[in-house]
Tab-separated table of C-alpha atoms in Angstrom:
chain	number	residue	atom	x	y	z
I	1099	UNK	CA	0.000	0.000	0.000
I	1100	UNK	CA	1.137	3.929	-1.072
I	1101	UNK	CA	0.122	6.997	0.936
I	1102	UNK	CA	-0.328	10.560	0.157
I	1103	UNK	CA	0.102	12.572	3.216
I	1104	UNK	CA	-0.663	16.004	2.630
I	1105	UNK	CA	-0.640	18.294	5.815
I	1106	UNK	CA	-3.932	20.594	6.403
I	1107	UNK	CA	-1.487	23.580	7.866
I	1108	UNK	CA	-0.837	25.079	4.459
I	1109	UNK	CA	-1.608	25.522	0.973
I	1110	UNK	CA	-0.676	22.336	-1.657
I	1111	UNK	CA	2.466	23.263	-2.867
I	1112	UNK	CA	4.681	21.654	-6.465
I	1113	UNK	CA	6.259	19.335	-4.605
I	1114	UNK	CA	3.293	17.957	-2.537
I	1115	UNK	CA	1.564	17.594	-5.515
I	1116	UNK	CA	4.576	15.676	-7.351
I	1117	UNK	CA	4.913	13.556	-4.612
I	1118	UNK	CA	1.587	12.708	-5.194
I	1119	UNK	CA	1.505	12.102	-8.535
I	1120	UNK	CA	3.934	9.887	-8.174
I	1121	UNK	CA	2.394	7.481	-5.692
I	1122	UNK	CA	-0.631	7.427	-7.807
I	1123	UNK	CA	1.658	6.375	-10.698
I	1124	UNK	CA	3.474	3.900	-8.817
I	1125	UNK	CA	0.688	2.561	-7.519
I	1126	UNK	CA	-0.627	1.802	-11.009
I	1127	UNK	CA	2.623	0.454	-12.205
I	1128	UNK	CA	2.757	-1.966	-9.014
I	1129	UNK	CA	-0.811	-2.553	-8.725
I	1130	UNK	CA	-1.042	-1.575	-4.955
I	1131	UNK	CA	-3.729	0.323	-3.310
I	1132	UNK	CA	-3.217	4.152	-2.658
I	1133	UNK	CA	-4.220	5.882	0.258
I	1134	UNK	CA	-4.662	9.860	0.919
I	1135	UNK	CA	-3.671	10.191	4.619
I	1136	UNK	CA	-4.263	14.373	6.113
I	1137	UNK	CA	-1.776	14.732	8.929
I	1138	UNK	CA	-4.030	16.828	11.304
I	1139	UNK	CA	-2.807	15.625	14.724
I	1140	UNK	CA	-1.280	19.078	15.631
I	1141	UNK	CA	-4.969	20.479	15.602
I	1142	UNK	CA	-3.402	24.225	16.703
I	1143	UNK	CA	-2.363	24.933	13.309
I	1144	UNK	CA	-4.782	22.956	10.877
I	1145	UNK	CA	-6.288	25.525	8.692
I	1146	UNK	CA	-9.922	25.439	8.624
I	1147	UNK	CA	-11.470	23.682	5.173
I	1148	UNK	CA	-7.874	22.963	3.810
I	1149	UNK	CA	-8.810	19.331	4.045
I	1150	UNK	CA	-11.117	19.355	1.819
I	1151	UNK	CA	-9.370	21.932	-0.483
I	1152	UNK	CA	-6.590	19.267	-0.673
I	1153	UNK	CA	-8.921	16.370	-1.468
I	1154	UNK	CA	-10.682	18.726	-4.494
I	1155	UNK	CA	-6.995	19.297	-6.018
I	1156	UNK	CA	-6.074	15.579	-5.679
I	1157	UNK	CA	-9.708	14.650	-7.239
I	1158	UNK	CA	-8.913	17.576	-10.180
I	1159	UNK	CA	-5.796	15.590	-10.864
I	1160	UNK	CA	-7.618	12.514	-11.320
I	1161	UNK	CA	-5.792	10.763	-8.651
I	1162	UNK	CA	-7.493	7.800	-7.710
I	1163	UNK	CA	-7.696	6.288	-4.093
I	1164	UNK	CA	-8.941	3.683	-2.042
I	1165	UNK	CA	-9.813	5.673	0.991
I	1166	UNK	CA	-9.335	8.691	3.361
I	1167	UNK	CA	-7.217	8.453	6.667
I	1168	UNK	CA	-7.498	11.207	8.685
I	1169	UNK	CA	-4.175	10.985	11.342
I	1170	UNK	CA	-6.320	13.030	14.240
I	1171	UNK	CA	-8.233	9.530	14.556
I	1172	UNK	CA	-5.389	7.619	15.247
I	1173	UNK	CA	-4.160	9.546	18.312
I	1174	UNK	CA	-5.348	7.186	21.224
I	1175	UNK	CA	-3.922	4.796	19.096
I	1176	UNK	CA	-0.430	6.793	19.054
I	1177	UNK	CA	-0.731	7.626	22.772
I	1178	UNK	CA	-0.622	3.807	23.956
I	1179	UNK	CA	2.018	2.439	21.783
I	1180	UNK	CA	4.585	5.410	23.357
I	1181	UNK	CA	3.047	4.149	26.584
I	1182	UNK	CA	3.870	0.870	25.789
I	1183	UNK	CA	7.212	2.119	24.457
I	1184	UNK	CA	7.729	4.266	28.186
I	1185	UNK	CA	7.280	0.380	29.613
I	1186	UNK	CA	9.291	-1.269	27.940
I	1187	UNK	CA	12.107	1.322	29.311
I	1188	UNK	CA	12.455	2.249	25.126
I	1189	UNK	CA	11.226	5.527	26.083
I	1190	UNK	CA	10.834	8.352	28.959
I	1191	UNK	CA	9.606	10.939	30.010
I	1192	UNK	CA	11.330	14.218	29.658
I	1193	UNK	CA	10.909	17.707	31.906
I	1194	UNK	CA	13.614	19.939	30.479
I	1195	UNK	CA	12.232	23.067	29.737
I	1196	UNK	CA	11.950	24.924	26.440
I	1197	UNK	CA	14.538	27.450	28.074
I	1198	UNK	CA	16.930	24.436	29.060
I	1199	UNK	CA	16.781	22.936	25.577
I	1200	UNK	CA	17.910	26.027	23.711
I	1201	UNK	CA	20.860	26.484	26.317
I	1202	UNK	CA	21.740	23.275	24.945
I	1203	UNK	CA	21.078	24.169	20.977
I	1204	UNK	CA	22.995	27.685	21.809
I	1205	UNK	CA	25.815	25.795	23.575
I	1206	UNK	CA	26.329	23.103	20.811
I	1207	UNK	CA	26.282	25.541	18.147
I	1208	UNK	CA	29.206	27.851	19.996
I	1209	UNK	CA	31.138	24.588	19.971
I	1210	UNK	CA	30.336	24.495	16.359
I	1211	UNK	CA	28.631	20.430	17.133
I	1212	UNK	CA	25.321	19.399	16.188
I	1213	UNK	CA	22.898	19.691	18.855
I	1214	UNK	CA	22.039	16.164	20.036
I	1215	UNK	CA	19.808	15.864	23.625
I	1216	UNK	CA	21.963	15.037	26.525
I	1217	UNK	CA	19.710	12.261	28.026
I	1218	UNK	CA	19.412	14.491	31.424
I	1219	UNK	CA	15.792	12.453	31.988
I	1220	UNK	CA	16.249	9.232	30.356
I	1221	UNK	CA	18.242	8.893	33.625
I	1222	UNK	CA	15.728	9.515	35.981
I	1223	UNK	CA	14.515	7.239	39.031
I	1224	UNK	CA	11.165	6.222	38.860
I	1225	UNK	CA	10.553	7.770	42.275
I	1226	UNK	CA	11.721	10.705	40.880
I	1227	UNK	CA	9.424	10.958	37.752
I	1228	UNK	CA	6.578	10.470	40.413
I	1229	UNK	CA	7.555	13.472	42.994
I	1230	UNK	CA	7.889	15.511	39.401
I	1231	UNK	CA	4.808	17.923	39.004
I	1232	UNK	CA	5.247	19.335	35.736
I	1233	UNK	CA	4.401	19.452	32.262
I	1234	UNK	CA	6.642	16.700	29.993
I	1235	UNK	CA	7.299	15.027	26.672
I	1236	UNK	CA	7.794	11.790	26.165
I	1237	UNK	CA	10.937	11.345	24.292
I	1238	UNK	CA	12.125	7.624	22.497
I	1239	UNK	CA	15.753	6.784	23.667
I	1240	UNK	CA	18.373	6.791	20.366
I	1241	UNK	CA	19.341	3.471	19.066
I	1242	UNK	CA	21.772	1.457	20.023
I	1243	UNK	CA	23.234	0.478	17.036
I	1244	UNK	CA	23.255	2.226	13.740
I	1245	UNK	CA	20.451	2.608	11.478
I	1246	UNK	CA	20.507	1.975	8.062
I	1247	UNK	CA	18.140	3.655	5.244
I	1248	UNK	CA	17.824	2.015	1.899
I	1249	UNK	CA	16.659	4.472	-0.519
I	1250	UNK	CA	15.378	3.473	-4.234
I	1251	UNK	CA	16.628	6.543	-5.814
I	1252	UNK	CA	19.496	7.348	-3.553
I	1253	UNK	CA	21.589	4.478	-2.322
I	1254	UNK	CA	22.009	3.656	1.396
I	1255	UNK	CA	22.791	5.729	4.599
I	1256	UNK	CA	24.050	4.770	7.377
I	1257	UNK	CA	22.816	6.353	10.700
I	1258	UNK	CA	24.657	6.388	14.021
I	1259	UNK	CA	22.694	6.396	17.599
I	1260	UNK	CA	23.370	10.485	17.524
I	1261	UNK	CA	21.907	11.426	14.274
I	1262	UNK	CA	18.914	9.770	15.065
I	1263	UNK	CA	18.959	11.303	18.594
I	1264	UNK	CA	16.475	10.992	21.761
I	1265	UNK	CA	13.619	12.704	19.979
I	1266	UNK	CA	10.516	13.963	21.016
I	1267	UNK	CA	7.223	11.495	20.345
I	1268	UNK	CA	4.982	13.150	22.457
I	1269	UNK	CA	4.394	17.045	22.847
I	1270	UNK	CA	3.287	18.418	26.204
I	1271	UNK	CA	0.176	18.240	25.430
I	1272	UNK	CA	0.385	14.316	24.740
I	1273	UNK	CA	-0.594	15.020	21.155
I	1274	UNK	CA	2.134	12.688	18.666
I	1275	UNK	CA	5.482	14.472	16.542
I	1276	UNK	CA	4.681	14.552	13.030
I	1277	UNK	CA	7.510	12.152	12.746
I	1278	UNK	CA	6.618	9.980	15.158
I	1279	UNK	CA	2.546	10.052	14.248
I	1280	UNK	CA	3.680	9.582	10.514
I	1281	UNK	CA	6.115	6.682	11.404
I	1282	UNK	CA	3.087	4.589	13.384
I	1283	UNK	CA	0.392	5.284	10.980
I	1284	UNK	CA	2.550	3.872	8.152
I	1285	UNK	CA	3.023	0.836	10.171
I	1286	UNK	CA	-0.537	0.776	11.387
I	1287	UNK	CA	-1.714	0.769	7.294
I	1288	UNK	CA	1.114	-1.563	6.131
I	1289	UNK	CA	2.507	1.102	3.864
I	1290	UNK	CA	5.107	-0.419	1.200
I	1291	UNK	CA	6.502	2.707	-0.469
I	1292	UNK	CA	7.056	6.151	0.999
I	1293	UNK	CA	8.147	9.306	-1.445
I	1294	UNK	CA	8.938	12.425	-0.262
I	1295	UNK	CA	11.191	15.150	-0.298
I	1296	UNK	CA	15.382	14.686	0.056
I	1297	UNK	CA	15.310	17.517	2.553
I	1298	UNK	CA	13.107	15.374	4.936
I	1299	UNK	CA	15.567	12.358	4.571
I	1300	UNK	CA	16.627	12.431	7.976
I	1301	UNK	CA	13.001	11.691	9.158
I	1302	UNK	CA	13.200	7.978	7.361
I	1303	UNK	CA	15.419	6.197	9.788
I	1304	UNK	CA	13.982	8.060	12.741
I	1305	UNK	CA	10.845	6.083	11.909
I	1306	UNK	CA	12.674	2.851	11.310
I	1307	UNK	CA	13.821	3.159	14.802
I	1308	UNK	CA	10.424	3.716	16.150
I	1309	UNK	CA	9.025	0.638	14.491
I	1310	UNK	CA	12.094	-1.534	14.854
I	1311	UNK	CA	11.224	-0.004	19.266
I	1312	UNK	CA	7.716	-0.986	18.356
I	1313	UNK	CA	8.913	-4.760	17.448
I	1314	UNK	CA	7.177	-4.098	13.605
I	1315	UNK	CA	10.156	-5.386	11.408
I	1316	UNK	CA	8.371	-5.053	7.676
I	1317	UNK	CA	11.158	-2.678	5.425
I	1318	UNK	CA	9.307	0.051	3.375
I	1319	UNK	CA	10.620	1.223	0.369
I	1320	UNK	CA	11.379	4.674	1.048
I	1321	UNK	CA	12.260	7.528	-2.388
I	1322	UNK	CA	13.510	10.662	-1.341
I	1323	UNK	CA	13.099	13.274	-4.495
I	1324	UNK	CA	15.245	16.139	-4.957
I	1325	UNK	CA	13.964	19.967	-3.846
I	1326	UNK	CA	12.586	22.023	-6.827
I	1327	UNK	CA	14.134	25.323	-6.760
I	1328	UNK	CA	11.688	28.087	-8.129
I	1329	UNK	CA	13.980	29.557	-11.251
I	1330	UNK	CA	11.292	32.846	-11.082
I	1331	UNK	CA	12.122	33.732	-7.815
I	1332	UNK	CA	15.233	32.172	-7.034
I	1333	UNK	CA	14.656	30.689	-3.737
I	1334	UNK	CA	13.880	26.922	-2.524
I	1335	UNK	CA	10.762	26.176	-1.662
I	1336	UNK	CA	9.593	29.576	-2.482
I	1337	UNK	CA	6.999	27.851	-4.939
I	1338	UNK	CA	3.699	28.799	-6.283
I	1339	UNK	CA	0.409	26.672	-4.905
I	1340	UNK	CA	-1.006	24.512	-6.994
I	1341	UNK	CA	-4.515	26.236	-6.215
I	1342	UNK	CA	-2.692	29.248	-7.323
I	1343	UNK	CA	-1.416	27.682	-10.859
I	1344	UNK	CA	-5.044	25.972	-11.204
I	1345	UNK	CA	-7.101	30.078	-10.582
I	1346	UNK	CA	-3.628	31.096	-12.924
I	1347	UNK	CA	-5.768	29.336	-15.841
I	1348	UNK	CA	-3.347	26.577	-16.085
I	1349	UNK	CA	-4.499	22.692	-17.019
I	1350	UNK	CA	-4.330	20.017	-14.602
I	1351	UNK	CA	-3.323	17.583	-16.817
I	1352	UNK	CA	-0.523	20.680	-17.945
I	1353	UNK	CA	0.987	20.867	-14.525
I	1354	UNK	CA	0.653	16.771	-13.911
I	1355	UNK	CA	2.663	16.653	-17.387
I	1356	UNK	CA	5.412	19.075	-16.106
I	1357	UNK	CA	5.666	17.869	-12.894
I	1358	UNK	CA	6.691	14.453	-13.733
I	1359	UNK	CA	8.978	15.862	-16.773
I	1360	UNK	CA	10.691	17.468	-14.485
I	1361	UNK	CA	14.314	16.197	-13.862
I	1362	UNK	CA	13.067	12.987	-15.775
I	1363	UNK	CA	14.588	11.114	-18.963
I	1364	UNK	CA	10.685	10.879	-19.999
I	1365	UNK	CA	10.036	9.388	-23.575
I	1366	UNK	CA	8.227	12.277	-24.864
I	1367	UNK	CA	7.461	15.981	-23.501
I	1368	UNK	CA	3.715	15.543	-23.742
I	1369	UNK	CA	1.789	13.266	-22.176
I	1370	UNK	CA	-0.996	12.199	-19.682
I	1371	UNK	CA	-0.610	10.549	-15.946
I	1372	UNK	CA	-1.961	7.493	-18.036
I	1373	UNK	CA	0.820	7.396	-20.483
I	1374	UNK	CA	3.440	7.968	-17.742
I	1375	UNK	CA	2.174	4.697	-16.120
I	1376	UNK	CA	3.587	2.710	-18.982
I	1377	UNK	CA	6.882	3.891	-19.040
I	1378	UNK	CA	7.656	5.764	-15.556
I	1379	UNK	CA	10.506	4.266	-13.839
I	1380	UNK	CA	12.145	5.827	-10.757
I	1381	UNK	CA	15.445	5.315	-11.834
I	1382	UNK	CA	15.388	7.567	-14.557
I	1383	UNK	CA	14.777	10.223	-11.751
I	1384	UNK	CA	17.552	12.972	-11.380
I	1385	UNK	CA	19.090	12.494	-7.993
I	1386	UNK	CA	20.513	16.576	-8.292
I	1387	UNK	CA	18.175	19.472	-7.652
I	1388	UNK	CA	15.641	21.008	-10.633
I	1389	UNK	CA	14.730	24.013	-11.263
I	1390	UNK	CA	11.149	24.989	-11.496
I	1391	UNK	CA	10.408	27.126	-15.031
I	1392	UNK	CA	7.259	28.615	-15.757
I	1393	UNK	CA	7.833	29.824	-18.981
I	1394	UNK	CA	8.725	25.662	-19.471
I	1395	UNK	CA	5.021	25.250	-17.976
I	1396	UNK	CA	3.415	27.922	-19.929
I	1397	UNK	CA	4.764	26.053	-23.240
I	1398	UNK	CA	3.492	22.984	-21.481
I	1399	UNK	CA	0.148	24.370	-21.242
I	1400	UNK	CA	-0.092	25.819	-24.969
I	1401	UNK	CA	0.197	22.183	-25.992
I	1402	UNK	CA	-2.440	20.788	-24.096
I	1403	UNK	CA	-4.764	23.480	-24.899
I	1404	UNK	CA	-4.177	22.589	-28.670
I	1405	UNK	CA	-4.692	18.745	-28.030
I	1406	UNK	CA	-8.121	19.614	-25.787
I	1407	UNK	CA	-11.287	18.935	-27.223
I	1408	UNK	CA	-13.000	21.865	-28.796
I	1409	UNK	CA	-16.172	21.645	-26.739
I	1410	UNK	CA	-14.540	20.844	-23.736
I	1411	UNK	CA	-12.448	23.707	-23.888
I	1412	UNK	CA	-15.227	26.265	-24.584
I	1413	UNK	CA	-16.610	24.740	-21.264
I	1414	UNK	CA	-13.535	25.556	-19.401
I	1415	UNK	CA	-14.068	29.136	-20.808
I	1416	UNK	CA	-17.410	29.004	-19.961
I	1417	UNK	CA	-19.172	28.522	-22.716
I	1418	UNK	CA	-20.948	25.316	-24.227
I	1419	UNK	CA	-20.294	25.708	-27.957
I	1420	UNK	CA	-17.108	23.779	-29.788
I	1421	UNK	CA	-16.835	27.363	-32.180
I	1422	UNK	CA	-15.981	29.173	-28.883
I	1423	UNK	CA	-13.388	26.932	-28.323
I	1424	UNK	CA	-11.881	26.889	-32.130
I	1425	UNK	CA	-12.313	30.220	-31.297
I	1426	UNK	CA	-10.298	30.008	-28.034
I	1427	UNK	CA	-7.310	28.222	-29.940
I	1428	UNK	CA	-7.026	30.697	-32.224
I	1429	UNK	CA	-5.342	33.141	-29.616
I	1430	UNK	CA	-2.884	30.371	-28.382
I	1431	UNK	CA	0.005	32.155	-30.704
I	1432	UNK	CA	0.215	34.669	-28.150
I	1433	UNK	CA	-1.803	33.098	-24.938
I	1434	UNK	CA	-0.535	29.858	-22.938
I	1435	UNK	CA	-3.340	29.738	-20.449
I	1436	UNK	CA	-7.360	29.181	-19.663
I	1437	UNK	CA	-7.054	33.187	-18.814
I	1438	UNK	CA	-5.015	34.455	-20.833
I	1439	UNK	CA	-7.933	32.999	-23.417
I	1440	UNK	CA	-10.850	34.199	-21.687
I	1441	UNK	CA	-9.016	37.705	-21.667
I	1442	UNK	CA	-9.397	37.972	-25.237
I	1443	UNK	CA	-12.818	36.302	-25.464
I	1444	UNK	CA	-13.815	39.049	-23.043
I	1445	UNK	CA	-12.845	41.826	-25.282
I	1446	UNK	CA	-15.044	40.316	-27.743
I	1447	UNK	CA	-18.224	40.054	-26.017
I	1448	UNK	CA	-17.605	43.757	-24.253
I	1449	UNK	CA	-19.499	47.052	-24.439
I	1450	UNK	CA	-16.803	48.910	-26.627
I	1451	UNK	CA	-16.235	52.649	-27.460
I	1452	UNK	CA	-15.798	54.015	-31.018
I	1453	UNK	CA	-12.827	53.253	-33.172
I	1454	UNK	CA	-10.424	56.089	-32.218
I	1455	UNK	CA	-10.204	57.900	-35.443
I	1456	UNK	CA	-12.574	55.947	-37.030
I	1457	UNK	CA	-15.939	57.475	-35.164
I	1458	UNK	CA	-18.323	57.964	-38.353
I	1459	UNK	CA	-17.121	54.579	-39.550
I	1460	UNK	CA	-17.754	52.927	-36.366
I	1461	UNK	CA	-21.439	54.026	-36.207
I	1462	UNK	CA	-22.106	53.240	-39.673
I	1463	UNK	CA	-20.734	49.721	-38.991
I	1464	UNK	CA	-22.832	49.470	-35.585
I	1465	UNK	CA	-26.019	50.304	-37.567
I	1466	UNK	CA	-25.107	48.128	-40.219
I	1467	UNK	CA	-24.385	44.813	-38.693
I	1468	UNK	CA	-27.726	45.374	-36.428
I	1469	UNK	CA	-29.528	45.294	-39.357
I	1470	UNK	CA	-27.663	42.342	-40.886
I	1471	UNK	CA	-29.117	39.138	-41.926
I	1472	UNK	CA	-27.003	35.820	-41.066
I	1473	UNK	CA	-24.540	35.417	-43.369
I	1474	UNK	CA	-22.216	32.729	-43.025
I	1475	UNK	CA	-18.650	33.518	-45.102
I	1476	UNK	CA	-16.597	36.128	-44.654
I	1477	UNK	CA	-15.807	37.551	-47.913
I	1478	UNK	CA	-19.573	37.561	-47.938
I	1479	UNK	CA	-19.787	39.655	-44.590
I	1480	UNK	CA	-17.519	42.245	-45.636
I	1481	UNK	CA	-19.452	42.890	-49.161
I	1482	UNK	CA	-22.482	43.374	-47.190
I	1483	UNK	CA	-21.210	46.031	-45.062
I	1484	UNK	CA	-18.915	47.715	-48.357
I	1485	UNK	CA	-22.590	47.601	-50.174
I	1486	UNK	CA	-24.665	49.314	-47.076
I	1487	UNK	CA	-21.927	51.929	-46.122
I	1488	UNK	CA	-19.539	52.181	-48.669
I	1489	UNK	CA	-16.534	51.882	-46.747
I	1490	UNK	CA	-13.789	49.572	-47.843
I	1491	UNK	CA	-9.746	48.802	-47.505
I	1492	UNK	CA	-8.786	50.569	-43.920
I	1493	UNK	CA	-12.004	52.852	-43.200
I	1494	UNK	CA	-13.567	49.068	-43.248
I	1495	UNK	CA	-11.305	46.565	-41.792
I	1496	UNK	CA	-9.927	48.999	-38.921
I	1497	UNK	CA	-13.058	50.084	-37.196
I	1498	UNK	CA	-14.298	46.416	-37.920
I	1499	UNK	CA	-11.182	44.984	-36.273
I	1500	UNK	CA	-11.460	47.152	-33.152
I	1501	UNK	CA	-15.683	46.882	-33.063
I	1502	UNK	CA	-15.295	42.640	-33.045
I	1503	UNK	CA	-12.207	42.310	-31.079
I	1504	UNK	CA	-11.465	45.550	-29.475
I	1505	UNK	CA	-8.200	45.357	-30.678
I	1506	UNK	CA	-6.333	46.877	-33.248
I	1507	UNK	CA	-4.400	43.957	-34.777
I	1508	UNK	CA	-4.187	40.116	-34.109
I	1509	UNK	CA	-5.785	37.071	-35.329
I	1510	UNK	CA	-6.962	37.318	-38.985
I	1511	UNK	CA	-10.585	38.451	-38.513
I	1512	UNK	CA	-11.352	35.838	-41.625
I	1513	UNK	CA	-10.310	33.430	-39.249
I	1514	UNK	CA	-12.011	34.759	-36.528
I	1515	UNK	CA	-15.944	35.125	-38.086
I	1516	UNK	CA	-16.620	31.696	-38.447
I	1517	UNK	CA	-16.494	31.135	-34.874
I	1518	UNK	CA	-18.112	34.685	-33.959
I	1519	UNK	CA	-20.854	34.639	-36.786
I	1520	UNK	CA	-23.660	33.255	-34.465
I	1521	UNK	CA	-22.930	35.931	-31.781
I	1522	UNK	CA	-23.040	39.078	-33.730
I	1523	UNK	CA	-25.951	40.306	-31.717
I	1524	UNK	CA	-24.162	40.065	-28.170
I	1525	UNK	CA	-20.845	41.264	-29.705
I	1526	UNK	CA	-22.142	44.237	-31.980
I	1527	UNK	CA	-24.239	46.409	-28.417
């Protein structure tokens, strides 16, 4: 079994969402069942309604699942296994303050060490724990021997007892660590294959240890992808949402495509999730950093608006006529997304002023097409007009330009009418 574990604190960003693409493509390719797991135990910081913004961006994508975990449910379950940890002497209670602990931090760093607890409480008498009356954490003793991480995409680590450290499990409040909360629920769910991000590598083998503590000796798969770095603004992790790129106008199936280009020896630069099932392997994965580039996704996008169905795409724009989207494609020389589109659409189907410079020309036009019968080719449609007004060459075609499109150059306007024909009435106020 795969999870995606998407945290309800913040906004969905890139590399949430290409972890998650790839578990649902993995999962295909392996035919296991997927889960979507929301880590919501640290209920002080959930964002209200993310969950379910996260579970409508995950069903835009098309990412299939078996079922919905929420990790909040699971606490009792988390409290009594570090219980049973405490028992078993594995783990212990810890009263060092907050004030205590960054004495340590501040001291290590002088001495220019990593900061590594010093195991003050794991020392503590029983009798002593019970005369204590304060708040505490609960923190899992560091291994004994080294740990060792086998990673699909990036060899194997070796761990010693201090980089995994005594590590807090259990927060004052007895509510579970993200690490340790994520590191029982994958055991709890059987979880085969974890993905995340490199950065958070140092997380994997501090949940080995707490299932190896826990007696649960199943190995899980674990792929650690490298950090995109945002090219437009130049700083890790500074990326867009994906809600963002989705109200930006861009595709789902645009972003899914780029996503799992990105730092990939793909086949082909355009394709579907689908297709990427057949041929995705994770060792064609770049173990070095990649960059983020929008103007790459932008290009992206253009192609998938071309390959859309016509009708489809005038429903995206929201219309429900295949000419409005012929129409729509027509603009793609110079527009890459769903808004850039509807931008120009929207100058058609406004209230526009005269023709600067072409005032007399304009009205005679306005009159003229509100008297006009359908008439279905072009050549056709400017005659008419030439016959009713007399205008012709530039007095015609440049107050006719700016009247249909409110612009003053662009797409042929032959090419154009075909599509438009039918809505003379709502175009022409």
């Amino acid at each position: 079994m795969l999870r995606i574990a998407l945290s309800p604190t913040k906004d969905m960003d890139l590399e949430d969402l290409r972890i998650a693409l790839l578990n649902y493509i993995i999962s295909k390719k392996i035919d296991e069942e997927l889960v979507i797991r929301i880590d919501d135990a640290n209920k002080n910081k959930n964002i209200e309604g993310k969950d379910k913004e996260i579970l409508e961006l995950l069903n835009l994508f098309s990412i299939e699942h078996s079922r919905i975990i929420y990790q909040s449910e699971n606490i009792k379950y988390h409290q009594k296994l570090a219980m049973q940890l405490m028992t078993q002497k594995k783990a212990f209670s810890c009263f060092c303050s907050d004030t205590k602990l960054d004495e340590l931090k501040k001291s290590a760093k002088e001495e220019g060490k990593s900061y590594n607890y010093d195991d003050f409480c794991a020392n503590l008498s029983n009798e002593i724990v019970l005369e204590v009356n304060a708040a505490f954490t609960v923190r899992i003793k560091r291994p004994i021997d080294n740990i060792k991480l086998i990673d699909s995409l990036n060899g194997e680590f070796n761990y010693t007892p201090n980089n995994i450290d005594s590590f807090i499990i259990l927060n004052h409040d007895k509510t579970p660590t993200a690490e340790y909360a994520c590191a029982v629920d994958d055991m709890i769910f059987n979880i085969t294959t974890v993905i995340n991000k490199k950065e958070d590598i140092l997380s994997a083998p501090r949940h080995i240890h707490i299932r190896n503590s826990l007696g649960y000796e199943k190995e899980i798969n674990y792929i650690h992808l490298p950090t995109i770095q945002n090219k437009n603004i130049g700083k890790k992790n500074s990326l867009s949402s994906v809600k963002c790129l989705i109200e930006e106008g861009f595709l789902p199936v645009a972003i899914a495509n780029y996503l799992v280009l990105l730092g990939n020896n793909a086949p082909k630069e355009i394709f579907t999730l689908e297709e990427a099932v057949q041929w995705f392997e994770i060792k064609n994965i770049s173990k070095e950093e990649v960059v983020f580039d929008f103007e790459k996704l932008k290009t992206i996008n253009k192609k998938h608006l071309e390959l859309i169905d016509d009708l489809r795409l005038s429903k995206l724009l929201g219309f429900a006529d295949a000419d409005i989207g012929k129409l729509g494609k027509l603009f793609l020389t110079n527009a890459s997304t769903l808004n850039e589109i509807k931008e120009k659409l929207n100058l058609i189907f406004s209230k526009k002023d005269l023709c600067k410079n072409f005032e007399d020309e304009s009205k005679q036009i306005i009159k003229c097409l509100k008297e006009a019968p359908h008439i279905e080719e072009f050549n056709e449609f400017k005659k008419y007009i030439t016959q009713n007004t007399g205008l012709k060459d530039n007095s015609l075609l440049k107050p006719l330009r700016y009247l249909l499109t409110k612009e003053e150059d662009g797409v042929n306007l032959s090419d154009i009418y075909p599509y438009i024909k039918n809505y003379l009435g709502e175009i022409i106020k």
